[in-house]
mmCIF file of C-alpha atoms in Angstrom:
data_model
loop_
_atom_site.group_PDB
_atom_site.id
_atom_site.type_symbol
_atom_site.label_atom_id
_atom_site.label_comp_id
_atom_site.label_asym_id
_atom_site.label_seq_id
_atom_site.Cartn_x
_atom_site.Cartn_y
_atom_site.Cartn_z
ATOM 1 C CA UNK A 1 359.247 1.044 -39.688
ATOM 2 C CA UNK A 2 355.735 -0.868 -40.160
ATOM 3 C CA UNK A 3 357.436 -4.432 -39.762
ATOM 4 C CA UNK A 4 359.546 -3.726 -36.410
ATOM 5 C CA UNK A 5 356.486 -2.069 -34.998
ATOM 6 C CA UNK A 6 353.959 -5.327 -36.343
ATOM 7 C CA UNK A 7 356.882 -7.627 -34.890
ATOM 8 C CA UNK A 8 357.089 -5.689 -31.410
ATOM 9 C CA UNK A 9 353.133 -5.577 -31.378
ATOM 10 C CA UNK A 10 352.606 -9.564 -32.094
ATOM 11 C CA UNK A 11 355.524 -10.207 -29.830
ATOM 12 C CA UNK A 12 354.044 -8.089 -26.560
ATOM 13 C CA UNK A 13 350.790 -10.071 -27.485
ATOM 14 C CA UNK A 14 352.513 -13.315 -27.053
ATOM 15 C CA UNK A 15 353.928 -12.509 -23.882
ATOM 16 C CA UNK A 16 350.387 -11.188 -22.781
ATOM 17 C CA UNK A 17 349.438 -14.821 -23.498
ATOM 18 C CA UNK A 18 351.486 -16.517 -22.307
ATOM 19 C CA UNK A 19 351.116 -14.509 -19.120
ATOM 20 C CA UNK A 20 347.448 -14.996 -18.665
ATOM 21 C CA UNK A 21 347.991 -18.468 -19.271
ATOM 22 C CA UNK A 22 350.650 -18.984 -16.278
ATOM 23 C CA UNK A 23 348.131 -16.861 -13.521
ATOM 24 C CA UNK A 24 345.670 -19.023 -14.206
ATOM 25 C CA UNK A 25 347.300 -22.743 -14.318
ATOM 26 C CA UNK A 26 349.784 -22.000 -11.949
ATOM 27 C CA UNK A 27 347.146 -19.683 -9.673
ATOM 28 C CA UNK A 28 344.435 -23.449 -9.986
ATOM 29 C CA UNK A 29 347.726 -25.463 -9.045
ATOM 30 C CA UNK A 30 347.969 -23.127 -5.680
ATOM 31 C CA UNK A 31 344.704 -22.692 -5.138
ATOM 32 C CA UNK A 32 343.323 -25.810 -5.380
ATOM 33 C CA UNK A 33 346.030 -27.228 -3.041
ATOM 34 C CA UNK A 34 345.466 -24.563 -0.450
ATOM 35 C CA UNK A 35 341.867 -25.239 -0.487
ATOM 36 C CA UNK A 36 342.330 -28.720 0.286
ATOM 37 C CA UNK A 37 344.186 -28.258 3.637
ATOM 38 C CA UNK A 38 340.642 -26.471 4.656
ATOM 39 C CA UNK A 39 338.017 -28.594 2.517
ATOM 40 C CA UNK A 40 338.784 -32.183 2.109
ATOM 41 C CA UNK A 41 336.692 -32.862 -0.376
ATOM 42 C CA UNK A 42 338.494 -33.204 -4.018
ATOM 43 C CA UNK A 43 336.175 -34.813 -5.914
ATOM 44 C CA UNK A 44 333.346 -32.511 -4.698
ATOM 45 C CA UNK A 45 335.128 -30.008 -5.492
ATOM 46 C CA UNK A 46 335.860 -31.283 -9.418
ATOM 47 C CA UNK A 47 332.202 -31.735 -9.604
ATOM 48 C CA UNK A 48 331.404 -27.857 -8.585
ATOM 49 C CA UNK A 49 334.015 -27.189 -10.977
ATOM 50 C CA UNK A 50 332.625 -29.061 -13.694
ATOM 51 C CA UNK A 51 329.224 -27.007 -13.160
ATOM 52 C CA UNK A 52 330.783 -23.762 -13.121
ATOM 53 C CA UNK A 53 332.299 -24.580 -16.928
ATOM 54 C CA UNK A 54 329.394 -25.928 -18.043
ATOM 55 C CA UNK A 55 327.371 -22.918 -17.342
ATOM 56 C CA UNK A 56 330.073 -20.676 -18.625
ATOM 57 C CA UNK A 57 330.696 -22.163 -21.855
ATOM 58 C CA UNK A 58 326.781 -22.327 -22.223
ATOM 59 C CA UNK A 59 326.632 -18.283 -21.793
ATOM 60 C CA UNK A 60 330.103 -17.915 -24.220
ATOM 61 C CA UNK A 61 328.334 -19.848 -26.593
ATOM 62 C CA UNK A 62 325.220 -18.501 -26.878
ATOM 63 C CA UNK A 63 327.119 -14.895 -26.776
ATOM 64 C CA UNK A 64 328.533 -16.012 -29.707
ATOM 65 C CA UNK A 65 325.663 -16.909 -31.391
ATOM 66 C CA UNK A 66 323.953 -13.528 -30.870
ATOM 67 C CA UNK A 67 327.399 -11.865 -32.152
ATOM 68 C CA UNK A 68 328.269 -13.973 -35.329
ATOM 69 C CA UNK A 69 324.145 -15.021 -36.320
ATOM 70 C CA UNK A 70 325.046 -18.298 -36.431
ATOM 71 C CA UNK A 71 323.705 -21.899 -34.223
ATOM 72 C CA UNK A 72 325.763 -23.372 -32.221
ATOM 73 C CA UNK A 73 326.893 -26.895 -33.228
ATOM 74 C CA UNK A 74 324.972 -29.730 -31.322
ATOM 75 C CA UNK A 75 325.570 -33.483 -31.096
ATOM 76 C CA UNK A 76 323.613 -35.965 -31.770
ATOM 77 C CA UNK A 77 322.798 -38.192 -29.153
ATOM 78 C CA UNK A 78 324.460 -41.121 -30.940
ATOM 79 C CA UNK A 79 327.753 -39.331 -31.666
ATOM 80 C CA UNK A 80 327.328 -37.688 -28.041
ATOM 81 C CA UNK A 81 327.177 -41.128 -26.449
ATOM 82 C CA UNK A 82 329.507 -42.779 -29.129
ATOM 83 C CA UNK A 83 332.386 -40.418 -29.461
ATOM 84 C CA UNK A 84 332.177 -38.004 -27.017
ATOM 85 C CA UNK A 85 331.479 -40.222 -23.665
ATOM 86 C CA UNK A 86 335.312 -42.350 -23.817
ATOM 87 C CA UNK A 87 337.304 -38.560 -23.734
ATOM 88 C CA UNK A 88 334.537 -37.156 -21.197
ATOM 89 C CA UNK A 89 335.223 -40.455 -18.990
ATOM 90 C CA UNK A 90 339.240 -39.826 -19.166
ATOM 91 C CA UNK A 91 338.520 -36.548 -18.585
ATOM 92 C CA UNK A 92 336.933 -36.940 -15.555
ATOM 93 C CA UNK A 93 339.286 -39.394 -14.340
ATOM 94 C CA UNK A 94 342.519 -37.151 -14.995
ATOM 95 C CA UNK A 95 340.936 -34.186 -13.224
ATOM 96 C CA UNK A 96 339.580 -35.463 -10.445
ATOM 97 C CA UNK A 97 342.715 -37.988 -9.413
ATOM 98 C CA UNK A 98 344.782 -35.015 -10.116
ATOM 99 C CA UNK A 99 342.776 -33.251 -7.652
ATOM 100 C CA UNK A 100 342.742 -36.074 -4.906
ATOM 101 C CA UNK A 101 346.525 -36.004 -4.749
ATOM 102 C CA UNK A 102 346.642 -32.689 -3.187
ATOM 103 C CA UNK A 103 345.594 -33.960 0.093
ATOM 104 C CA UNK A 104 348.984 -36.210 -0.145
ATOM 105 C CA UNK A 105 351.793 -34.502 -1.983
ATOM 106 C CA UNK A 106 353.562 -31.227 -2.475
ATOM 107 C CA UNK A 107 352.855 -29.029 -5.526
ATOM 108 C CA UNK A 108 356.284 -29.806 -6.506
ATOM 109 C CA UNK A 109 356.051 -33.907 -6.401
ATOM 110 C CA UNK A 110 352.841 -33.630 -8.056
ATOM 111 C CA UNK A 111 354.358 -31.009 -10.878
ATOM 112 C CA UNK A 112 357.169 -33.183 -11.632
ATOM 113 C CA UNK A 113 355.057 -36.582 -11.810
ATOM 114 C CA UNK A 114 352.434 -34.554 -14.036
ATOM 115 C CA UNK A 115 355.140 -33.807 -16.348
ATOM 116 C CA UNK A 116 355.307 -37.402 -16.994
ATOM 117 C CA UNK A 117 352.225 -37.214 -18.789
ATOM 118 C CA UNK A 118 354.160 -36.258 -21.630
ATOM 119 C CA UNK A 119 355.209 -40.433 -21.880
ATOM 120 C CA UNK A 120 351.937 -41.329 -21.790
ATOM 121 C CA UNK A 121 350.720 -39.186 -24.586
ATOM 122 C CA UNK A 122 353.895 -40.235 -26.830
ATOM 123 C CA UNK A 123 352.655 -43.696 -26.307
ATOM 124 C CA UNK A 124 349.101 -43.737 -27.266
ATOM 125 C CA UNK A 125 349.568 -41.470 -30.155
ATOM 126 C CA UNK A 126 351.693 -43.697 -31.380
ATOM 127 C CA UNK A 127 348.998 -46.262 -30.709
ATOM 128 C CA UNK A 128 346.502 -44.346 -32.373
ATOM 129 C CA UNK A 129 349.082 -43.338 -35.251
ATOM 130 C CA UNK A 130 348.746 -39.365 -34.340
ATOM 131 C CA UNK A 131 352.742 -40.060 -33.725
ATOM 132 C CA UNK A 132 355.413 -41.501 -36.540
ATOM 133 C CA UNK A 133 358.234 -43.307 -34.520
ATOM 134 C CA UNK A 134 361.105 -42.297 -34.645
ATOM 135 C CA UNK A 135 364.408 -43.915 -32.809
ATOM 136 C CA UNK A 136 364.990 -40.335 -30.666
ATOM 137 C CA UNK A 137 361.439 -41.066 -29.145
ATOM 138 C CA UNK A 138 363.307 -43.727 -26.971
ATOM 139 C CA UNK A 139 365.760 -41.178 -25.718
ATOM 140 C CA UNK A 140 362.776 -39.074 -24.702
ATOM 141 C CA UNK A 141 361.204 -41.321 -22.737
ATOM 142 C CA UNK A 142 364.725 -42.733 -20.626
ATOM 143 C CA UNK A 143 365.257 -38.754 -19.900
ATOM 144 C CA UNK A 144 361.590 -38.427 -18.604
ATOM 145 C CA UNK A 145 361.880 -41.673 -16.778
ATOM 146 C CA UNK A 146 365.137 -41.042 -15.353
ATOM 147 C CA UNK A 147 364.180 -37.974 -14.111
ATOM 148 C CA UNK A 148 361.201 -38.686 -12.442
ATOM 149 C CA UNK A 149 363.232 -41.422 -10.761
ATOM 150 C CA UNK A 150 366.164 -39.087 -9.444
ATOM 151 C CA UNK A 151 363.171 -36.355 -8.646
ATOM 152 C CA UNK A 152 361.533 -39.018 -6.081
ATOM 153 C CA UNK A 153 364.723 -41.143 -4.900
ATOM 154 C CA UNK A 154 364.804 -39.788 -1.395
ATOM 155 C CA UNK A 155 362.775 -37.187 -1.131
ATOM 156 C CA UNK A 156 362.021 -36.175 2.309
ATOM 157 C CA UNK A 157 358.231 -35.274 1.397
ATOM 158 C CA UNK A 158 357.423 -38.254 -1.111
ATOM 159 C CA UNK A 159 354.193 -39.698 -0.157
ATOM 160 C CA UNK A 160 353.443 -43.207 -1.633
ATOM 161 C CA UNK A 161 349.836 -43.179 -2.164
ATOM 162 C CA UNK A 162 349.602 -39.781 -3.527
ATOM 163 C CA UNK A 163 352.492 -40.251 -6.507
ATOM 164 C CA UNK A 164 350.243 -43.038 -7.330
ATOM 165 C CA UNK A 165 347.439 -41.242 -8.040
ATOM 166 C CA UNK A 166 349.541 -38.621 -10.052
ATOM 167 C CA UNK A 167 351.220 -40.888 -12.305
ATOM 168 C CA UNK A 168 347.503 -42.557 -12.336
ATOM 169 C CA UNK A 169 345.922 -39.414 -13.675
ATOM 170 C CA UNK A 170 349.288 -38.696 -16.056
ATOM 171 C CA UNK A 171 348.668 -42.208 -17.621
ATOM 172 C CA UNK A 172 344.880 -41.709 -18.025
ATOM 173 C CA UNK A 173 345.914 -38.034 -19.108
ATOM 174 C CA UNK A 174 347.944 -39.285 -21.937
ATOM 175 C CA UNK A 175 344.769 -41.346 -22.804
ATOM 176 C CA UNK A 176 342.326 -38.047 -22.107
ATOM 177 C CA UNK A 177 344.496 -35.692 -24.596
ATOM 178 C CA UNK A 178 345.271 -38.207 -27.470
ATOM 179 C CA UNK A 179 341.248 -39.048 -27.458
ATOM 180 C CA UNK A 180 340.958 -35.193 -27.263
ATOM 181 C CA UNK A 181 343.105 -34.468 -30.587
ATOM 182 C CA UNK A 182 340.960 -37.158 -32.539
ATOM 183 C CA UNK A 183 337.726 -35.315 -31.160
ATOM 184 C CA UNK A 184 338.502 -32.136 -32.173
ATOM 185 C CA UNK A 185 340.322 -33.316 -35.672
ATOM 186 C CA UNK A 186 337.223 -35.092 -36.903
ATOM 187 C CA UNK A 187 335.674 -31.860 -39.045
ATOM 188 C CA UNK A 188 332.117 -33.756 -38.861
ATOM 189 C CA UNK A 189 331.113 -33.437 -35.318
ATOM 190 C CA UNK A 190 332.155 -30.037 -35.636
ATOM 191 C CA UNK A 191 333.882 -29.697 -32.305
ATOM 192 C CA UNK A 192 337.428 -27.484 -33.045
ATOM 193 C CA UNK A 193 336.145 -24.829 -31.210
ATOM 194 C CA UNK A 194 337.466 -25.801 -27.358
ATOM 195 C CA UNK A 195 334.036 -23.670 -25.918
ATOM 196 C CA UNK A 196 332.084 -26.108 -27.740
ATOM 197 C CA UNK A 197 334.051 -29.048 -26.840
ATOM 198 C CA UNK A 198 333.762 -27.824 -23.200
ATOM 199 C CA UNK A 199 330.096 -27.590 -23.306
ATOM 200 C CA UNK A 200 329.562 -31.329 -24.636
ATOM 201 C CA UNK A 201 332.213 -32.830 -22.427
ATOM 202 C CA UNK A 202 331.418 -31.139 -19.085
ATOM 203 C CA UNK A 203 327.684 -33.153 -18.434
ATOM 204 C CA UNK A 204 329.263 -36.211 -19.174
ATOM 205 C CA UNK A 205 332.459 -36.004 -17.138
ATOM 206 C CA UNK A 206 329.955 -34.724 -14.237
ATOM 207 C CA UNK A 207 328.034 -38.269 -14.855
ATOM 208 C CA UNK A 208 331.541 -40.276 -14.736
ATOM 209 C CA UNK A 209 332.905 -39.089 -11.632
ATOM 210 C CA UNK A 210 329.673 -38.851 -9.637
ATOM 211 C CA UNK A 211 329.836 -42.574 -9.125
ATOM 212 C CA UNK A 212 333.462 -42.152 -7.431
ATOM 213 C CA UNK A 213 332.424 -38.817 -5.272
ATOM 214 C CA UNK A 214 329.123 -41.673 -4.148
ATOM 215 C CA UNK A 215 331.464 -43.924 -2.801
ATOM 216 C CA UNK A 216 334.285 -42.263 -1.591
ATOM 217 C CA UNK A 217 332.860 -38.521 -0.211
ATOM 218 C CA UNK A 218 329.160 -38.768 -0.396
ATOM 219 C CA UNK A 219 328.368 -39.898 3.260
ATOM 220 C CA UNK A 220 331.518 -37.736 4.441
ATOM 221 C CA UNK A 221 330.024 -35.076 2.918
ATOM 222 C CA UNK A 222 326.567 -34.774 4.170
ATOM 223 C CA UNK A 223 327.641 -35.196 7.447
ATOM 224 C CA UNK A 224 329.771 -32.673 7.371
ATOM 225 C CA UNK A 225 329.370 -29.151 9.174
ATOM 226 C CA UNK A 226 331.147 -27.566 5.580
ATOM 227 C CA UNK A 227 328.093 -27.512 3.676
ATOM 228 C CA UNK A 228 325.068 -29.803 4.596
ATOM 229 C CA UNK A 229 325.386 -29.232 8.969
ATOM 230 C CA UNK A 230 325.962 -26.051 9.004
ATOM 231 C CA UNK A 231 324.805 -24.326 11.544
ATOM 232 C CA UNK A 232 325.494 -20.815 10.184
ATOM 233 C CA UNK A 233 324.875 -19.226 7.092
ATOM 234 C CA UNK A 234 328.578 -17.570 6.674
ATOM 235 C CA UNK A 235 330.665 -20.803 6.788
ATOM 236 C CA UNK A 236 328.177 -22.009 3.814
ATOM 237 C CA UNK A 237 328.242 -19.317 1.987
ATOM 238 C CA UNK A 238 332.126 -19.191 2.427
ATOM 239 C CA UNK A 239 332.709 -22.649 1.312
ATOM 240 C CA UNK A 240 330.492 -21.969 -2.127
ATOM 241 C CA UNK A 241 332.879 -18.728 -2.730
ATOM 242 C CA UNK A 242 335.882 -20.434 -2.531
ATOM 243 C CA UNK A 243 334.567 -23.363 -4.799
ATOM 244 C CA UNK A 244 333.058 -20.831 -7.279
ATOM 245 C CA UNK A 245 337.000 -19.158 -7.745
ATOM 246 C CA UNK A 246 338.056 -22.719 -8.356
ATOM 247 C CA UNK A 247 335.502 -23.079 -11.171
ATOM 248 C CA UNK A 248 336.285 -19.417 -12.725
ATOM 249 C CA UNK A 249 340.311 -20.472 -12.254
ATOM 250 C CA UNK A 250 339.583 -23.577 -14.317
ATOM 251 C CA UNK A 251 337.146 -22.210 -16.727
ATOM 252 C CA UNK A 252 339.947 -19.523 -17.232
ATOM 253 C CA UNK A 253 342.931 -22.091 -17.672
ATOM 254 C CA UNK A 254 340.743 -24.011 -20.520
ATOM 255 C CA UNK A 255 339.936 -20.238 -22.111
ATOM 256 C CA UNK A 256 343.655 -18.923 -21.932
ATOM 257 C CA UNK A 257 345.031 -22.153 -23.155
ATOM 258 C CA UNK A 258 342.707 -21.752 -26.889
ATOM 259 C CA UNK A 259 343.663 -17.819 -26.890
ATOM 260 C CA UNK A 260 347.229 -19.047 -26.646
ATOM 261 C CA UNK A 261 346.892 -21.926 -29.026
ATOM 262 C CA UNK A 262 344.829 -20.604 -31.253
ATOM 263 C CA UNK A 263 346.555 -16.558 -31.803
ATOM 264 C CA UNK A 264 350.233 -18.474 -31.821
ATOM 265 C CA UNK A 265 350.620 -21.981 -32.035
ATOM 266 C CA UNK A 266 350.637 -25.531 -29.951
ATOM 267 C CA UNK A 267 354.041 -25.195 -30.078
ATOM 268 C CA UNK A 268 354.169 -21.915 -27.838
ATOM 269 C CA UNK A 269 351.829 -23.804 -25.809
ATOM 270 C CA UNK A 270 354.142 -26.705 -24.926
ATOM 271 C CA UNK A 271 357.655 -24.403 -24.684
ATOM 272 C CA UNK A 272 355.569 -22.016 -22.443
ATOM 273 C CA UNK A 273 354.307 -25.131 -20.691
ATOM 274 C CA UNK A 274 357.819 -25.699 -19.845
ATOM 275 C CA UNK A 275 358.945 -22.453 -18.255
ATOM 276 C CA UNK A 276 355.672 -23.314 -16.309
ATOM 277 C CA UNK A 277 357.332 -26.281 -14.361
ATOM 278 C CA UNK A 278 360.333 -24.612 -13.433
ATOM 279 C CA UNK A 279 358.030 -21.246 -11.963
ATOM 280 C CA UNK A 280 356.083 -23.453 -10.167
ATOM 281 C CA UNK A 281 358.779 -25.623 -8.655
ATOM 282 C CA UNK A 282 360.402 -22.276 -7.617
ATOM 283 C CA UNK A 283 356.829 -20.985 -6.010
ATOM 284 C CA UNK A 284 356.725 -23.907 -4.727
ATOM 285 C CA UNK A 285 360.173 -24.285 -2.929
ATOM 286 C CA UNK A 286 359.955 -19.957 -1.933
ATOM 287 C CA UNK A 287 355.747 -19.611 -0.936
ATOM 288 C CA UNK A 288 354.906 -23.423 -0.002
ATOM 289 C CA UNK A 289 358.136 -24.519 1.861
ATOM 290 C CA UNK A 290 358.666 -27.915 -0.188
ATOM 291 C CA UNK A 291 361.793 -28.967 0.395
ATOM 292 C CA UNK A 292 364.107 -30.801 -2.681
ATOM 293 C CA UNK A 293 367.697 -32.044 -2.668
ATOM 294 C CA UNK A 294 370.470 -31.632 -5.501
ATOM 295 C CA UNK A 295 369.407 -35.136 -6.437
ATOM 296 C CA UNK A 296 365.886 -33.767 -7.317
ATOM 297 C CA UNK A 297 366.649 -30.684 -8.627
ATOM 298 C CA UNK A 298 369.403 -32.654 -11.020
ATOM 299 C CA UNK A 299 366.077 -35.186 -12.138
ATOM 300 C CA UNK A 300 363.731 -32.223 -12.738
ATOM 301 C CA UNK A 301 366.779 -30.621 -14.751
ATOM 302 C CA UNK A 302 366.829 -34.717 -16.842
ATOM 303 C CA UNK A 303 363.076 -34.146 -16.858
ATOM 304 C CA UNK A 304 363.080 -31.056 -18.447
ATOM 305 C CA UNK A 305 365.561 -32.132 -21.124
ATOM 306 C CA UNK A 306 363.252 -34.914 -22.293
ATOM 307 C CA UNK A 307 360.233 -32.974 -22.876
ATOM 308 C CA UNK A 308 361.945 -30.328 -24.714
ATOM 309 C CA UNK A 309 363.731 -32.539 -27.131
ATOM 310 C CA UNK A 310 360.176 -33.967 -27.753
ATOM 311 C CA UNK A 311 359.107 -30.514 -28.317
ATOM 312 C CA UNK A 312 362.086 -29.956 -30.551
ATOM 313 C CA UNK A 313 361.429 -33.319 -32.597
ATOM 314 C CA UNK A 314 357.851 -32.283 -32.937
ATOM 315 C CA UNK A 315 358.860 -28.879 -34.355
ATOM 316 C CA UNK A 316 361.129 -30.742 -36.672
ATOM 317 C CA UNK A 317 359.189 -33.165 -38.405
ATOM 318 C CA UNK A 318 356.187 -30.971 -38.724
ATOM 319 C CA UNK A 319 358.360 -28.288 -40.514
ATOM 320 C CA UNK A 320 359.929 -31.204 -42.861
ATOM 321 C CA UNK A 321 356.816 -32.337 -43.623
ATOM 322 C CA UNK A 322 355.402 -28.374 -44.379
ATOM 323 C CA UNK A 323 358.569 -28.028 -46.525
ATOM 324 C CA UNK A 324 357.506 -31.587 -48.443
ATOM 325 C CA UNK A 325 354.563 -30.027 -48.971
#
């Protein structure tokens, strides 16, 4: 009786994670996008964020230090500069393009085109030899395509300058997560704990898109009656409380995603990941009134197919090459 009870037990935890993880990347997705129809400030808005996990990792981190006894690992500048600074910069980039889009596209566009990410990623870990090709990899990559094509091809709420910046975050994503896997892999900077790699990345991704917030919403945003003109205290102090959820949303997302990674596996990450589409395409369609054809639903169906044969390939190989071992 011990092992169906230990087997029910692990398996309600899983769900628990998996559940935590979907309120609070599909609750950012939502959020973020309904705060943008208010506050049209997206890169702002990234930067708040970025505070908001830099202080809470800061306060995780030394809570773990008073609970275990032990310091905290800290960078030198050289390897902070170095090593750190090129994932920090992608980063940046992915999150705050990602972002941006929402004052152009529909959650669903942009959760289809974000799944295209998963391209990206093949291709630079190949590029960086985290990958071993494979002839199946190509098959991957013309279901992915081809559904993203059929997804957009005459959709009735495709906005041009928006998908742009999606598939522009997806491809620097694919650059942000393979530079993120080396980070974390190299045992000498010490940085496989994700609250620790959250604390070192978050000053310097502040830095990197600082310069684009400058140029594109700094003058905007003084002049605006949102935060700097205000002429009342309550429509500042709402704007800060509806930033500050946005920053405990994303600070939660990077916090449920190492519970779920690290008390299961990546590879209930990525399956889960994929359930996560389809929920919030069908949010999506039911609470945000996005409207898709049989022709899209048929590409995000393609879609779907590629990234879980990747998944399956990936469990695969790594199982022949445990059984090698």
């Amino acid at each position: 009786m011990a092992v169906p009870v230990q087997f029910l037990c692990r398996g309600i935890r899983t769900v628990g994670l998996v559940l935590l993880y979907y309120v609070f990347s599909i609750g950012i997705t939502f959020y973020n996008k309904w705060l943008m129809k208010g506050f049209h400030y997206p890169l702002f808005m990234t930067l708040v964020h970025l505070t908001i996990n830099f202080c809470l990792s800061a306060l995780t981190r030394r809570a773990m230090q008073c609970w275990m006894g032990k310091p905290r690992i800290v960078l030198s500048w050289t390897d902070y500069i170095y090593k750190v600074a090129p994932t920090a910069f992608a980063t940046a980039l992915d999150i705050g393009l990602s972002n941006w889009s929402f004052l152009f596209i529909t959650i669903s566009l942009y959760t289809m085109t974000k799944s295209s990410a998963v391209l990206f990623i093949l291709f630079f870990s190949l590029v960086f030899k985290l990958e071993e090709p494979n002839p199946f990899l190509i098959l991957v990559v013309l279901l992915i395509s081809s559904g993203l094509f059929m997804f957009t091809f005459k959709s009735t709420q495709f906005n041009l300058e928006g998908f742009v910046m999606v598939l522009l975050a997806s491809f620097i994503g694919g650059i942000r997560w393979t530079l993120t896997q080396v980070l974390m892999q190299k045992a000498e900077l010490g940085l496989q704990n994700p609250i620790d790699a959250m604390y070192h990345l978050q000053p310097l991704m502040f830095l990197g898109l600082f310069p684009l917030f400058l140029y594109n919403e700094g003058l905007s945003l003084s002049t605006s009656e949102k935060l700097f003109r205000v002429t009342e205290l309550s429509p500042l102090l709402y704007s800060l409380f509806t930033l500050s959820i946005g920053g405990l949303l994303a600070f939660g997302l990077g916090f449920s995603e190492f519970l779920l990674v690290s008390r299961t596996s990546s590879l209930t990450l990525s399956i889960s990941g994929i359930f996560k589409e389809v929920c919030t395409l069908l949010l999506a369609a039911s609470l945000m009134g996005d409207r898709m054809n049989a022709v899209n639903w048929l590409g995000f169906a393609v879609c779907l197919s590629g990234i879980s044969l990747h998944v399956g390939l990936k469990t695969y190989y790594s199982k022949s090459k445990c059984f090698v071992m």
